[in-house]
C-alpha cells in the first residue's frame, strides 16, 4: 500500500499530464472496442445471410479431380493436345439410394435438386433464369425460401404440376403477377408453360432477379433429364459439422461435396485478413498512447531523482523503487482502460441506434453491431500491457540511480 500511495502522489502532482495520458489510452480502447464491435457485427450478419442463402453442404454431380483418361494410363510420357475426353451423362446416379445411405448418419435434412439454365418469357420480354427443380416439402427443410415468400405459398408447387415461384424483382421486370402464365425455354429449345404461384424476396439481388423454382418432375421434362438430379442440398442441425459431413459424404458417394465454408473460402480468408489489419491498427493506437505514459513516467523519474535517492538511503530495495514507477504506468493504464470501455460501449450503442436509409437493394436499417465482452477484455489487456511496458522502461532507470551521485550532484 505504501508503494501505491507514493505512486498515486506522483501522479496527482502532474495532474495535467496524467489526464492527457489517460485520455490517450481511453481513446485507443474506446475506438478499438467500437471498431471491433462494428467489424464483427458486419461479419456475423453477412455470414448469417450467407448461411441462410446456401446449403450447409451441397453434393454435386462432379468429381473432385477429373477422371483419368485411358490414353493417359497407356502413354505416361506423352503430352496430348486437342484430346477431348468422353462426356458422360451428368447427374447423380441412383439418387434414391444415395439419399437413403446419407440419412443413416447425417444429422439434418436433405433435398434433391435439378438445376439448369432457362429463358423466362412473358409479354414479349425475356429474362435468363437459373431454374431449380425441387420437392417443395423437402426444400422447405433445407432453405429459408418459405420465410422469403411475399405472395403465394411455396407449398403450392406440390399442388400445381406446372407451378413456378420466382423473385419479386424478376416479376417486376417482366410486369408479371401472381397467377400469370409464363413460358420457360431450355437450352435445348424445349418450351413449357408455367403458372406463377408464388413470389419471393430474399434480399439478394441476383436471386430475386434470376432464380426460379418449379416441381422437380416438371424441370426434368423441360431439361430432358428424366429421373436425374445434379445436386443434393443438406441442412445440418449442427453447422459446425459441415466440413466433416462434406468429407465423409464425398468418400461415401464419390461425388464432390462442398461445405458452405469451402464454397466461400475466399470470403473467410478476407475476413481473417481484415481482422488482422483491425487489431494491428488497434495495437498501433495503444502503442502511441503508451508513449504518453512513457513520457510522464520518465519526467517523474527525472524530477523525483532526489526523492528516489532518499528512499534508497532509507533502505528501499531496487525492486520497490521499480515497482513504484511501474505502478504509475499501470494506474494510468487502468484508468484509461475503464474510461475507454465506457467510451467504447457508448460509441457502439450510438452506432447501433443510428438509422440509415439505403436503396431498395440493401435491406439494412441499422449498422450491425455485435456486443462482446471479449472485445473489452482484449482492448483493456492491450492497454495494460502497453502501459506496463511504458512504465517499466523508466522504472529500470530509476531503480539503478546511485543515491550518492544524486545527493552530491544536488549539493
Short mmCIF file of C-alpha atoms in Angstrom, two decimals:
data_model
loop_
_atom_site.label_atom_id
_atom_site.label_comp_id
_atom_site.label_asym_id
_atom_site.label_seq_id
_atom_site.Cartn_x
_atom_site.Cartn_y
_atom_site.Cartn_z
CA UNK A 1 0.00 0.00 0.00
CA UNK A 2 2.88 2.35 0.75
CA UNK A 3 4.26 1.93 -2.77
CA UNK A 4 0.82 2.59 -4.24
CA UNK A 5 0.40 5.77 -2.16
CA UNK A 6 3.79 7.06 -3.33
CA UNK A 7 2.87 6.28 -6.96
CA UNK A 8 -0.53 7.99 -6.67
CA UNK A 9 1.11 11.06 -5.10
CA UNK A 10 3.49 11.34 -8.05
CA UNK A 11 0.60 11.06 -10.49
CA UNK A 12 -1.52 13.70 -8.72
CA UNK A 13 1.39 16.12 -8.71
CA UNK A 14 1.40 16.05 -12.51
CA UNK A 15 -2.36 16.03 -12.96
CA UNK A 16 -2.48 17.69 -16.40
CA UNK A 17 -0.06 15.20 -17.98
CA UNK A 18 -1.85 12.35 -16.22
CA UNK A 19 -5.19 13.41 -17.69
CA UNK A 20 -3.72 13.73 -21.20
CA UNK A 21 -2.09 10.27 -20.99
CA UNK A 22 -5.26 8.73 -19.57
CA UNK A 23 -7.31 10.26 -22.39
CA UNK A 24 -4.87 8.83 -24.93
CA UNK A 25 -5.37 5.32 -23.54
CA UNK A 26 -9.16 5.85 -23.24
CA UNK A 27 -9.47 6.94 -26.86
CA UNK A 28 -7.41 3.97 -28.02
CA UNK A 29 -9.51 1.49 -26.04
CA UNK A 30 -12.83 3.17 -26.91
CA UNK A 31 -12.27 3.32 -30.66
CA UNK A 32 -10.81 -0.20 -30.74
CA UNK A 33 -13.90 -1.60 -28.97
CA UNK A 34 -16.26 0.27 -31.30
CA UNK A 35 -14.29 -0.81 -34.38
CA UNK A 36 -14.22 -4.46 -33.25
CA UNK A 37 -17.98 -4.41 -32.50
CA UNK A 38 -18.78 -2.98 -35.92
CA UNK A 39 -16.48 -5.32 -37.86
CA UNK A 40 -17.55 -8.49 -36.06
CA UNK A 41 -21.17 -7.42 -36.28
CA UNK A 42 -20.96 -6.95 -40.03
CA UNK A 43 -19.09 -10.25 -40.40
CA UNK A 44 -21.69 -12.16 -38.37
CA UNK A 45 -24.56 -10.50 -40.21
CA UNK A 46 -23.06 -11.32 -43.60
CA UNK A 47 -22.25 -14.90 -42.57
CA UNK A 48 -25.79 -15.45 -41.26
CA UNK A 49 -27.25 -14.15 -44.54
CA UNK A 50 -24.85 -16.37 -46.48
CA UNK A 51 -25.69 -19.48 -44.46
CA UNK A 52 -29.41 -18.87 -44.95
CA UNK A 53 -28.96 -18.47 -48.70
CA UNK A 54 -26.98 -21.65 -49.42
CA UNK A 55 -26.98 -25.26 -48.15
CA UNK A 56 -24.63 -26.16 -45.29
CA UNK A 57 -23.35 -28.97 -47.53
CA UNK A 58 -24.03 -29.49 -51.22
CA UNK A 59 -23.24 -32.69 -53.11
CA UNK A 60 -22.66 -32.02 -56.80
CA UNK A 61 -22.69 -34.32 -59.83
CA UNK A 62 -18.96 -33.99 -60.41
CA UNK A 63 -15.70 -35.40 -59.09
CA UNK A 64 -13.14 -33.53 -57.01
CA UNK A 65 -10.46 -34.42 -59.62
CA UNK A 66 -11.07 -35.24 -63.31
CA UNK A 67 -11.29 -38.94 -64.10
CA UNK A 68 -8.14 -40.41 -65.60
CA UNK A 69 -8.44 -40.92 -69.34
CA UNK A 70 -7.50 -44.29 -70.86
CA UNK A 71 -4.83 -42.73 -73.09
CA UNK A 72 -3.05 -41.26 -70.05
CA UNK A 73 -2.70 -44.72 -68.49
CA UNK A 74 -1.06 -46.10 -71.65
CA UNK A 75 1.25 -43.22 -72.62
CA UNK A 76 2.83 -41.84 -69.47
CA UNK A 77 5.47 -39.70 -71.18
CA UNK A 78 3.31 -38.29 -73.97
CA UNK A 79 1.65 -34.87 -73.99
CA UNK A 80 -1.70 -34.65 -75.74
CA UNK A 81 -3.20 -31.64 -77.42
CA UNK A 82 -6.80 -31.37 -78.50
CA UNK A 83 -7.78 -34.69 -76.93
CA UNK A 84 -11.38 -34.48 -75.75
CA UNK A 85 -12.46 -36.93 -73.04
CA UNK A 86 -15.67 -38.85 -73.42
CA UNK A 87 -18.52 -36.90 -71.89
CA UNK A 88 -20.66 -38.98 -69.58
CA UNK A 89 -24.27 -38.07 -68.87
CA UNK A 90 -24.09 -35.70 -65.93
CA UNK A 91 -26.16 -36.41 -62.88
CA UNK A 92 -26.06 -38.21 -59.55
CA UNK A 93 -26.69 -41.89 -60.17
CA UNK A 94 -29.28 -43.71 -58.07
CA UNK A 95 -30.34 -40.61 -56.11
CA UNK A 96 -32.87 -42.54 -54.01
CA UNK A 97 -30.18 -44.93 -52.77
CA UNK A 98 -27.74 -42.06 -52.22
CA UNK A 99 -30.24 -40.19 -50.07
CA UNK A 100 -31.10 -43.33 -48.10
CA UNK A 101 -27.43 -44.00 -47.33
CA UNK A 102 -26.90 -40.40 -46.17
CA UNK A 103 -29.96 -40.44 -43.90
CA UNK A 104 -28.40 -43.29 -41.92
CA UNK A 105 -25.82 -40.97 -40.37
CA UNK A 106 -26.37 -37.33 -41.38
CA UNK A 107 -27.93 -35.29 -38.57
CA UNK A 108 -30.03 -32.92 -40.62
CA UNK A 109 -32.42 -32.52 -43.55
CA UNK A 110 -31.78 -33.29 -47.23
CA UNK A 111 -33.39 -32.39 -50.54
CA UNK A 112 -32.61 -33.34 -54.12
CA UNK A 113 -32.46 -30.75 -56.88
CA UNK A 114 -32.05 -30.43 -60.61
CA UNK A 115 -30.72 -27.05 -61.72
CA UNK A 116 -30.31 -25.67 -65.21
CA UNK A 117 -30.48 -22.54 -67.31
CA UNK A 118 -33.67 -21.41 -69.00
CA UNK A 119 -35.20 -18.31 -70.54
CA UNK A 120 -38.34 -16.94 -68.93
CA UNK A 121 -40.70 -15.14 -71.34
CA UNK A 122 -43.75 -13.04 -70.57
CA UNK A 123 -45.46 -10.35 -72.64
CA UNK A 124 -42.64 -10.33 -75.20
CA UNK A 125 -39.87 -9.86 -72.63
CA UNK A 126 -37.16 -12.42 -71.85
CA UNK A 127 -35.05 -12.97 -68.72
CA UNK A 128 -32.31 -15.57 -68.30
CA UNK A 129 -33.02 -17.64 -65.20
CA UNK A 130 -31.43 -20.37 -63.13
CA UNK A 131 -34.26 -22.88 -62.84
CA UNK A 132 -34.22 -25.22 -59.83
CA UNK A 133 -36.40 -28.31 -59.76
CA UNK A 134 -37.32 -29.23 -56.19
CA UNK A 135 -39.53 -31.35 -53.99
CA UNK A 136 -41.29 -28.46 -52.19
CA UNK A 137 -41.80 -30.04 -48.76
CA UNK A 138 -38.19 -31.21 -48.52
CA UNK A 139 -36.84 -27.97 -49.95
CA UNK A 140 -38.52 -26.04 -47.15
CA UNK A 141 -36.42 -28.05 -44.66
CA UNK A 142 -33.07 -27.10 -46.23
CA UNK A 143 -33.61 -23.44 -47.14
CA UNK A 144 -35.46 -20.39 -45.86
CA UNK A 145 -37.40 -19.90 -49.09
CA UNK A 146 -40.66 -20.33 -47.14
CA UNK A 147 -39.79 -17.32 -44.96
CA UNK A 148 -38.92 -15.26 -48.05
CA UNK A 149 -42.29 -15.67 -49.73
CA UNK A 150 -44.08 -12.36 -50.31
CA UNK A 151 -47.05 -13.63 -52.29
CA UNK A 152 -48.46 -17.13 -52.57
CA UNK A 153 -47.06 -20.17 -50.78
CA UNK A 154 -44.08 -22.30 -51.73
CA UNK A 155 -46.11 -25.43 -50.91
CA UNK A 156 -48.37 -24.59 -53.87
CA UNK A 157 -45.75 -26.19 -56.10
CA UNK A 158 -46.93 -29.51 -54.68
CA UNK A 159 -50.48 -28.99 -55.89
CA UNK A 160 -49.68 -27.33 -59.21
CA UNK A 161 -47.70 -29.57 -61.58
CA UNK A 162 -46.63 -26.61 -63.73
CA UNK A 163 -46.28 -24.15 -60.85
CA UNK A 164 -43.45 -21.64 -60.73
CA UNK A 165 -42.03 -19.48 -57.94
CA UNK A 166 -39.86 -16.51 -58.97
CA UNK A 167 -38.28 -13.48 -57.33
CA UNK A 168 -40.29 -10.30 -56.97
CA UNK A 169 -37.69 -8.32 -58.92
CA UNK A 170 -37.92 -10.72 -61.86
CA UNK A 171 -41.71 -10.38 -61.82
CA UNK A 172 -41.36 -6.60 -61.68
CA UNK A 173 -39.03 -6.57 -64.70
CA UNK A 174 -41.45 -8.72 -66.68
CA UNK A 175 -44.58 -6.98 -65.45
CA UNK A 176 -45.93 -10.37 -64.35
CA UNK A 177 -48.15 -11.01 -61.34
CA UNK A 178 -49.29 -13.93 -59.22
CA UNK A 179 -51.43 -16.29 -61.31
CA UNK A 180 -49.99 -15.24 -64.68
CA UNK A 181 -48.82 -17.88 -67.16
CA UNK A 182 -45.26 -17.62 -68.48
CA UNK A 183 -43.10 -19.67 -70.83
CA UNK A 184 -39.78 -21.29 -69.95
CA UNK A 185 -37.43 -22.37 -72.72
CA UNK A 186 -34.46 -24.65 -72.04
CA UNK A 187 -31.04 -24.57 -73.72
CA UNK A 188 -32.27 -27.41 -75.97
CA UNK A 189 -35.13 -25.18 -77.18
CA UNK A 190 -37.74 -27.16 -75.29
CA UNK A 191 -40.55 -24.81 -74.21
CA UNK A 192 -43.09 -25.33 -71.46
CA UNK A 193 -45.76 -23.12 -69.94
CA UNK A 194 -45.78 -22.49 -66.19
CA UNK A 195 -48.13 -20.68 -63.84
CA UNK A 196 -46.69 -18.26 -61.26
CA UNK A 197 -47.89 -19.50 -57.87
CA UNK A 198 -45.54 -17.50 -55.67
CA UNK A 199 -43.17 -14.55 -55.44
CA UNK A 200 -40.22 -14.43 -53.05
CA UNK A 201 -37.83 -11.76 -51.85
CA UNK A 202 -34.53 -12.91 -50.36
CA UNK A 203 -32.75 -9.55 -50.26
CA UNK A 204 -30.04 -10.93 -52.57
CA UNK A 205 -30.47 -9.18 -55.90
CA UNK A 206 -29.01 -11.98 -58.04
CA UNK A 207 -31.54 -14.45 -56.58
CA UNK A 208 -34.51 -12.10 -56.69
CA UNK A 209 -33.84 -11.33 -60.36
CA UNK A 210 -32.52 -14.62 -61.70
CA UNK A 211 -33.71 -17.62 -59.65
CA UNK A 212 -36.86 -19.67 -60.15
CA UNK A 213 -38.28 -22.80 -58.51
CA UNK A 214 -40.53 -25.41 -60.09
CA UNK A 215 -41.57 -29.02 -59.31
CA UNK A 216 -38.72 -31.47 -59.87
CA UNK A 217 -40.63 -33.61 -62.38
CA UNK A 218 -41.57 -30.58 -64.49
CA UNK A 219 -37.96 -29.38 -64.62
CA UNK A 220 -36.72 -32.87 -65.55
CA UNK A 221 -39.12 -32.86 -68.50
CA UNK A 222 -38.15 -29.33 -69.57
CA UNK A 223 -34.41 -30.05 -69.40
CA UNK A 224 -34.89 -33.53 -70.94
CA UNK A 225 -33.28 -35.24 -67.96
CA UNK A 226 -35.83 -37.76 -66.71
CA UNK A 227 -35.15 -39.22 -63.26
CA UNK A 228 -31.90 -37.23 -62.99
CA UNK A 229 -30.77 -34.80 -60.29
CA UNK A 230 -27.50 -32.86 -60.19
CA UNK A 231 -27.25 -31.88 -56.53
CA UNK A 232 -28.26 -32.84 -53.01
CA UNK A 233 -28.67 -29.99 -50.52
CA UNK A 234 -28.08 -30.73 -46.83
CA UNK A 235 -29.11 -28.56 -43.89
CA UNK A 236 -27.37 -29.67 -40.70
CA UNK A 237 -28.66 -29.37 -37.17
CA UNK A 238 -25.07 -28.55 -36.11
CA UNK A 239 -23.48 -26.26 -38.69
CA UNK A 240 -20.04 -26.81 -37.20
CA UNK A 241 -20.07 -30.35 -38.63
CA UNK A 242 -20.27 -29.09 -42.24
CA UNK A 243 -16.67 -29.83 -43.22
CA UNK A 244 -16.72 -33.27 -41.60
CA UNK A 245 -20.03 -34.22 -43.20
CA UNK A 246 -18.87 -33.00 -46.62
CA UNK A 247 -15.66 -35.04 -46.44
CA UNK A 248 -17.46 -38.22 -45.36
CA UNK A 249 -20.23 -37.83 -47.96
CA UNK A 250 -17.63 -37.36 -50.69
CA UNK A 251 -15.81 -40.56 -49.66
CA UNK A 252 -19.07 -42.48 -49.47
CA UNK A 253 -20.72 -41.39 -52.72
CA UNK A 254 -17.72 -40.49 -54.86
CA UNK A 255 -19.20 -37.11 -55.82
CA UNK A 256 -17.81 -33.72 -54.90
CA UNK A 257 -19.29 -32.45 -51.62
CA UNK A 258 -18.79 -28.80 -50.74
CA UNK A 259 -19.38 -27.27 -47.31
CA UNK A 260 -20.55 -23.67 -47.02
CA UNK A 261 -17.10 -22.72 -45.68
CA UNK A 262 -15.31 -24.22 -48.67
CA UNK A 263 -17.75 -22.61 -51.08
CA UNK A 264 -16.92 -19.23 -49.53
CA UNK A 265 -13.28 -19.85 -48.69
CA UNK A 266 -12.16 -16.60 -50.30
CA UNK A 267 -14.56 -14.58 -48.15
CA UNK A 268 -13.45 -16.34 -44.96
CA UNK A 269 -9.81 -15.51 -45.80
CA UNK A 270 -10.79 -11.90 -46.48
CA UNK A 271 -12.46 -11.71 -43.06
CA UNK A 272 -9.32 -13.10 -41.43
CA UNK A 273 -7.08 -10.56 -43.17
CA UNK A 274 -9.47 -7.77 -42.22
CA UNK A 275 -9.39 -8.81 -38.55
CA UNK A 276 -5.57 -8.92 -38.59
CA UNK A 277 -5.47 -5.40 -40.03
CA UNK A 278 -8.04 -4.19 -37.47
CA UNK A 279 -6.11 -5.48 -34.45
CA UNK A 280 -2.84 -4.19 -35.92
CA UNK A 281 -4.37 -0.70 -36.11
CA UNK A 282 -5.72 -1.05 -32.58
CA UNK A 283 -2.30 -2.13 -31.34
CA UNK A 284 -0.67 0.84 -33.06
CA UNK A 285 -3.15 3.25 -31.42
CA UNK A 286 -2.41 1.83 -27.98
CA UNK A 287 1.36 1.89 -28.59
CA UNK A 288 1.08 5.60 -29.40
CA UNK A 289 -0.88 6.07 -26.17
CA UNK A 290 1.91 4.19 -24.39
CA UNK A 291 4.40 6.86 -25.47
CA UNK A 292 2.40 9.40 -23.49
CA UNK A 293 2.68 7.21 -20.39
CA UNK A 294 6.40 6.71 -21.03
CA UNK A 295 6.84 10.46 -21.26
CA UNK A 296 5.07 11.26 -17.99
CA UNK A 297 6.80 8.48 -16.01
CA UNK A 298 10.20 9.48 -17.41
CA UNK A 299 9.52 13.10 -16.39
CA UNK A 300 8.55 12.00 -12.89
CA UNK A 301 11.75 9.93 -12.60
CA UNK A 302 13.80 12.94 -13.61
CA UNK A 303 12.00 15.31 -11.23
CA UNK A 304 11.95 12.89 -8.32
CA UNK A 305 15.59 11.83 -8.58
CA UNK A 306 16.37 13.34 -5.15
CA UNK A 307 13.34 11.61 -3.60
CA UNK A 308 14.49 8.32 -5.13
CA UNK A 309 17.92 8.82 -3.58
CA UNK A 310 16.36 9.43 -0.17
CA UNK A 311 14.18 6.32 -0.46
CA UNK A 312 17.18 4.21 -1.38
CA UNK A 313 19.18 5.72 1.51
CA UNK A 314 16.32 4.70 3.84
CA UNK A 315 16.72 1.10 2.70
CA UNK A 316 14.16 0.76 -0.08
CA UNK A 317 15.42 -2.02 -2.40
CA UNK A 318 15.71 -1.51 -6.15
CA UNK A 319 12.68 -3.76 -6.70
CA UNK A 320 10.43 -1.48 -4.65
CA UNK A 321 11.68 1.63 -6.44
CA UNK A 322 11.00 -0.05 -9.74
CA UNK A 323 7.52 -1.14 -8.64
CA UNK A 324 6.57 2.45 -7.76
CA UNK A 325 7.07 3.69 -11.30
CA UNK A 326 5.61 0.57 -12.94
CA UNK A 327 2.54 1.12 -10.76
CA UNK A 328 2.31 4.69 -12.01
CA UNK A 329 2.14 3.44 -15.60
CA UNK A 330 -0.38 0.74 -14.69
CA UNK A 331 -2.61 3.15 -12.76
CA UNK A 332 -2.81 5.41 -15.81
CA UNK A 333 -3.46 2.33 -17.97
CA UNK A 334 -6.25 1.08 -15.69
CA UNK A 335 -7.94 4.49 -15.54
CA UNK A 336 -7.66 4.81 -19.33
CA UNK A 337 -8.97 1.25 -19.87
CA UNK A 338 -12.02 1.87 -17.67
CA UNK A 339 -12.80 5.20 -19.31
CA UNK A 340 -12.16 3.68 -22.74
CA UNK A 341 -14.52 0.77 -22.06
CA UNK A 342 -17.28 3.21 -21.18
CA UNK A 343 -16.47 5.25 -24.30
CA UNK A 344 -16.43 2.11 -26.48
CA UNK A 345 -19.81 0.98 -25.16
CA UNK A 346 -21.27 4.44 -25.74
CA UNK A 347 -19.92 4.60 -29.29
CA UNK A 348 -21.17 1.09 -30.09
CA UNK A 349 -24.61 1.84 -28.67
CA UNK A 350 -24.81 5.06 -30.66
CA UNK A 351 -23.81 3.34 -33.91
CA UNK A 352 -26.37 0.59 -33.28
CA UNK A 353 -29.14 3.15 -32.77
CA UNK A 354 -28.47 5.25 -35.87
CA UNK A 355 -30.97 4.56 -38.67
CA UNK A 356 -29.94 4.52 -42.32
CA UNK A 357 -31.96 4.73 -45.48
CA UNK A 358 -30.31 2.82 -48.31
CA UNK A 359 -31.58 1.92 -51.75
CA UNK A 360 -34.19 -0.82 -52.12
CA UNK A 361 -31.46 -3.34 -52.97
CA UNK A 362 -29.94 -3.03 -49.50
CA UNK A 363 -32.19 -4.24 -46.69
CA UNK A 364 -30.37 -2.68 -43.77
CA UNK A 365 -31.77 -0.02 -41.49
CA UNK A 366 -29.10 -0.16 -38.76
CA UNK A 367 -25.41 -0.90 -38.63
CA UNK A 368 -24.83 -4.49 -37.44
CA UNK A 369 -23.10 -4.06 -34.06
CA UNK A 370 -22.04 -7.10 -32.03
CA UNK A 371 -21.54 -6.55 -28.31
CA UNK A 372 -18.97 -8.94 -26.86
CA UNK A 373 -17.13 -8.94 -23.53
CA UNK A 374 -14.11 -10.31 -25.39
CA UNK A 375 -13.68 -7.00 -27.25
CA UNK A 376 -13.37 -5.13 -23.95
CA UNK A 377 -11.05 -7.73 -22.42
CA UNK A 378 -8.67 -7.71 -25.41
CA UNK A 379 -8.60 -3.90 -25.63
CA UNK A 380 -8.04 -3.49 -21.87
CA UNK A 381 -5.30 -6.14 -21.78
CA UNK A 382 -3.52 -4.47 -24.69
CA UNK A 383 -3.82 -1.12 -22.93
CA UNK A 384 -2.44 -2.52 -19.65
CA UNK A 385 0.39 -4.27 -21.47
CA UNK A 386 1.30 -1.07 -23.31
CA UNK A 387 1.07 0.93 -20.06
CA UNK A 388 3.16 -1.60 -18.15
CA UNK A 389 5.94 -1.55 -20.74
CA UNK A 390 5.82 2.25 -20.92
CA UNK A 391 6.23 2.43 -17.13
CA UNK A 392 8.82 -0.34 -16.87
CA UNK A 393 11.48 1.29 -19.07
CA UNK A 394 11.89 4.48 -16.97
CA UNK A 395 11.34 2.41 -13.80
CA UNK A 396 14.51 0.44 -14.52
CA UNK A 397 16.41 3.66 -14.88
CA UNK A 398 15.01 4.90 -11.56
CA UNK A 399 15.97 1.69 -9.75
CA UNK A 400 19.57 1.94 -10.98
CA UNK A 401 20.15 5.52 -9.83
CA UNK A 402 23.06 5.89 -7.41
CA UNK A 403 21.86 7.87 -4.35
CA UNK A 404 25.39 9.13 -3.55
CA UNK A 405 25.81 10.62 -7.02
CA UNK A 406 22.36 12.25 -6.85
CA UNK A 407 22.94 13.81 -3.41
CA UNK A 408 26.43 15.04 -4.39
CA UNK A 409 25.04 16.50 -7.61
CA UNK A 410 22.34 18.32 -5.65
CA UNK A 411 24.76 19.88 -3.13
#
